[in-house]
CSV table of C-alpha atoms and ligand atoms in Angstrom, one decimal:
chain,number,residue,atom,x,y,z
A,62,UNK,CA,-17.4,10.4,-7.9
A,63,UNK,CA,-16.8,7.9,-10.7
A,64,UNK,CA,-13.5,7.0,-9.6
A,65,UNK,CA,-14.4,6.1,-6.1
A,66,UNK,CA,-14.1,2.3,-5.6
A,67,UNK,CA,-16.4,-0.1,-4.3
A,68,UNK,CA,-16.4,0.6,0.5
A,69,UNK,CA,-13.6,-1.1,1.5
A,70,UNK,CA,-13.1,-1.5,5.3
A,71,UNK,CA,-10.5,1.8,5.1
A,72,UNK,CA,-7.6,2.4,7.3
A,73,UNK,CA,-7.8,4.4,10.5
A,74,UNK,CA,-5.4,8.2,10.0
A,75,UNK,CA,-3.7,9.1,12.4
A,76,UNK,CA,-0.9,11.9,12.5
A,77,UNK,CA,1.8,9.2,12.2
A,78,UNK,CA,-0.3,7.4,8.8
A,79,UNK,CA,-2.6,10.0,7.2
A,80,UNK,CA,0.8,10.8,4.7
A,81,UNK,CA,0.5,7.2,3.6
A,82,UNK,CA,-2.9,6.7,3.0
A,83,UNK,CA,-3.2,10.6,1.5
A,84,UNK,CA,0.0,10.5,-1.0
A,85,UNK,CA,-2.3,9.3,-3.7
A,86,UNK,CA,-4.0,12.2,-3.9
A,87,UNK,CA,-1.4,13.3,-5.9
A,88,UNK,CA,-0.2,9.8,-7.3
A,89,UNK,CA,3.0,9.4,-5.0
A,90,UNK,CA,3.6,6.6,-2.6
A,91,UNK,CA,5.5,7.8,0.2
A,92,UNK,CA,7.0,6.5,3.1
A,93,UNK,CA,9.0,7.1,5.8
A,94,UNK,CA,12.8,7.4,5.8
A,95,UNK,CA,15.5,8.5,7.9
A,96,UNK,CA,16.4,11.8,7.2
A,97,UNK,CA,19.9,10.8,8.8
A,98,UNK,CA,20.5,7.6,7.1
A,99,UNK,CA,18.2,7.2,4.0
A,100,UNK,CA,16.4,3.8,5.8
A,101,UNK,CA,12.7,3.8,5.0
A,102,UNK,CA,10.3,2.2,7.8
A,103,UNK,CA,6.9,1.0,7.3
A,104,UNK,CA,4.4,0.6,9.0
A,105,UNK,CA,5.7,4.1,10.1
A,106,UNK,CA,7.5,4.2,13.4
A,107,UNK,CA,8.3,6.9,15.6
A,108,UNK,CA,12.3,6.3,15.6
A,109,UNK,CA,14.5,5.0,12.9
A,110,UNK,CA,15.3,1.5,14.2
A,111,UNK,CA,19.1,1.8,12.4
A,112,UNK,CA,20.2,4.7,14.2
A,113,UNK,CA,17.4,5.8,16.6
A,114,UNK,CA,17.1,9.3,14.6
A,115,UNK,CA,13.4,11.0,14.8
A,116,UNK,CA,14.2,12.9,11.7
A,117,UNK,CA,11.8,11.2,10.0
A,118,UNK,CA,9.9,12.3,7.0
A,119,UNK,CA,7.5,11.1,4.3
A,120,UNK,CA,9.6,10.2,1.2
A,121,UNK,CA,7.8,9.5,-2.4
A,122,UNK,CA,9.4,6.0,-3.9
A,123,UNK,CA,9.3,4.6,-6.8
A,124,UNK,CA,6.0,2.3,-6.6
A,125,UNK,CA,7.7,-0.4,-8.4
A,126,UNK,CA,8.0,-3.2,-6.5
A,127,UNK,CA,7.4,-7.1,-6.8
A,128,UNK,CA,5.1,-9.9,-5.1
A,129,UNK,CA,7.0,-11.3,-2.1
A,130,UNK,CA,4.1,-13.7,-1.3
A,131,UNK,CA,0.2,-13.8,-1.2
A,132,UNK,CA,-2.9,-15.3,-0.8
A,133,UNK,CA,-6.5,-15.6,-2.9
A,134,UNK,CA,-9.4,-14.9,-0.6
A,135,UNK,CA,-12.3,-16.2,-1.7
A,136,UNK,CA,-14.4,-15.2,1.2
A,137,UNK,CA,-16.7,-12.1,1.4
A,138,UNK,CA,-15.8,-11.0,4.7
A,139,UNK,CA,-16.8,-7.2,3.5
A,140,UNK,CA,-19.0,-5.2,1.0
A,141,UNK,CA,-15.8,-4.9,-0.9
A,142,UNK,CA,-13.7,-6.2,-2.6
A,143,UNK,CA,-15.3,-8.8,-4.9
A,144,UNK,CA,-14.0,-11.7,-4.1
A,145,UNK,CA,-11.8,-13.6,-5.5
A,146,UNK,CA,-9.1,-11.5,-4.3
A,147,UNK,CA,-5.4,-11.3,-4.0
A,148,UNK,CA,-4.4,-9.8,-0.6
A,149,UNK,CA,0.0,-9.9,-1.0
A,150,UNK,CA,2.9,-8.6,0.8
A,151,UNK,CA,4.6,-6.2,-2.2
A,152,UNK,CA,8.5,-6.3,-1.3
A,153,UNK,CA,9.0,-2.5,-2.6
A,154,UNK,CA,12.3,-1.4,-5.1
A,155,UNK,CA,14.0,1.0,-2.8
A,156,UNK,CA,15.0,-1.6,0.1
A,157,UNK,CA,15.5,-5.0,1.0
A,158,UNK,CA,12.3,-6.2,3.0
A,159,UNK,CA,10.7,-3.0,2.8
A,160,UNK,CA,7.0,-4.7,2.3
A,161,UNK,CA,3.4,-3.3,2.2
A,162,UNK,CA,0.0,-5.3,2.7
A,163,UNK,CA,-2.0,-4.9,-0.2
A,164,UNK,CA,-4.1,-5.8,-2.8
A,165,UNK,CA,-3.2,-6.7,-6.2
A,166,UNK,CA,-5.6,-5.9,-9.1
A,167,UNK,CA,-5.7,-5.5,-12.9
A,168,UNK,CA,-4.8,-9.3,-13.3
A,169,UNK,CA,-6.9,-12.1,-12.8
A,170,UNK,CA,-5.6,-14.1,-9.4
A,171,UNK,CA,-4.5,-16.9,-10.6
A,172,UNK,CA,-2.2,-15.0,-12.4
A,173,UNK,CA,-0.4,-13.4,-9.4
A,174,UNK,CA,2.9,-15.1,-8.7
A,175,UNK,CA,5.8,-14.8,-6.1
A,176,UNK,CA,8.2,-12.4,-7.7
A,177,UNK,CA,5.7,-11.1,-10.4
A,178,UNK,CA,6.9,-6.7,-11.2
A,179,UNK,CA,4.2,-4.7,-9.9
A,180,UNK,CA,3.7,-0.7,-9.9
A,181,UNK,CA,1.1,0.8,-7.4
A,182,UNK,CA,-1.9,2.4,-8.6
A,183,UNK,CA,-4.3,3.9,-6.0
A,184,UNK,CA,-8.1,3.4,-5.3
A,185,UNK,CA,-9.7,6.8,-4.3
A,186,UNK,CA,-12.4,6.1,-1.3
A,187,UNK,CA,-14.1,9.2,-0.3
A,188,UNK,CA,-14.8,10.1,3.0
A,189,UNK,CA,-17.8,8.8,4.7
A,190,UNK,CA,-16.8,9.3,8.5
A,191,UNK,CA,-15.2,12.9,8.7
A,192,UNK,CA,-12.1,11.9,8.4
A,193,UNK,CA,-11.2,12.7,5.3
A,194,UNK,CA,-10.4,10.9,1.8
A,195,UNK,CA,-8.0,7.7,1.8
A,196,UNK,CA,-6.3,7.0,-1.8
A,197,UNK,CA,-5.5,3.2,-1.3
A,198,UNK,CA,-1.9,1.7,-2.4
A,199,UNK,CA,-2.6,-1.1,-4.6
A,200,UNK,CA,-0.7,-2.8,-6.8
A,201,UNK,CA,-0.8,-3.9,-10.9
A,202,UNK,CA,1.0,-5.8,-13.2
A,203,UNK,CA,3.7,-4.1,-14.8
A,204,UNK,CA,2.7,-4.4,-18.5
A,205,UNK,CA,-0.5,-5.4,-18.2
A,206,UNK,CA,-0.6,-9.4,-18.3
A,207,UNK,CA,1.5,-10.9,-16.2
A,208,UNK,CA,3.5,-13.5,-18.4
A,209,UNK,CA,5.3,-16.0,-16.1
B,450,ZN,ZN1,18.3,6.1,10.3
């Protein structure tokens, strides 16, 4: 249980998510993508919204991605995280606009910046509620400090 994080307030699974919240289990982000015309959506949706297609599956990307914007919250609205901490839209490799709601960690916050590389990393939370474990995208520098 060592690598279980600090309770977060985790995200509800349903049929539609549980792939996303699950893929760190085995260290892949996925998301979804047309299976007609390679467009990944997120949050997941039950039609492409290109070509109206339903054949939809979970696709693993890259995980490389880069700060589109963010904010520091200093608050402690929760057990966890500690605050300060950097909750930022990650703009993700694969597509234009394609952006996740995350955290950024393994950099202090004032180091975050609008464009900054990042590569996800996931935070295991164990299952407290019966309904299952979560692995948490979240995002890191990519190569450690982030040098502007
Ligand atoms: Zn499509």
């Amino acid at each position: 249980m060592s690598d279980v994080g600090p309770r977060r307030m985790l995200p509800e699974l349903t049929d539609r998510t549980r792939f996303y919240w699950e893929g760190g289990r085995s260290g892949q982000l996925l998301i979804l993508c047309c299976q007609r015309c390679g467009y990944y959506l997120h949050p997941p949706a039950p039609l492409c919204p290109v070509d109206h297609s339903t054949e939809l599956a979970p696709e693993r990307v890259s995980g490389r991605g880069r700060v589109a914007s963010f904010t520091v919250d200093h608050h402690r609205w929760l057990p966890a995280p500690e605050p300060p901490y950097v909750i930022a839209l990650v703009e993700l490799a694969e597509q234009e606009a394609l952006r996740l709601t995350t955290n950024i960690v393994g950099c202090p916050p004032e180091d975050v910046h609008i464009g900054m590389e990042v590569a996800v990393t996931f935070e295991h939370q164990a299952d407290s509620e019966g309904r299952g474990d979560v692995w948490l995208p979240m995002f890191r520098p990519i190569g450690g400090a982030a040098g502007a």
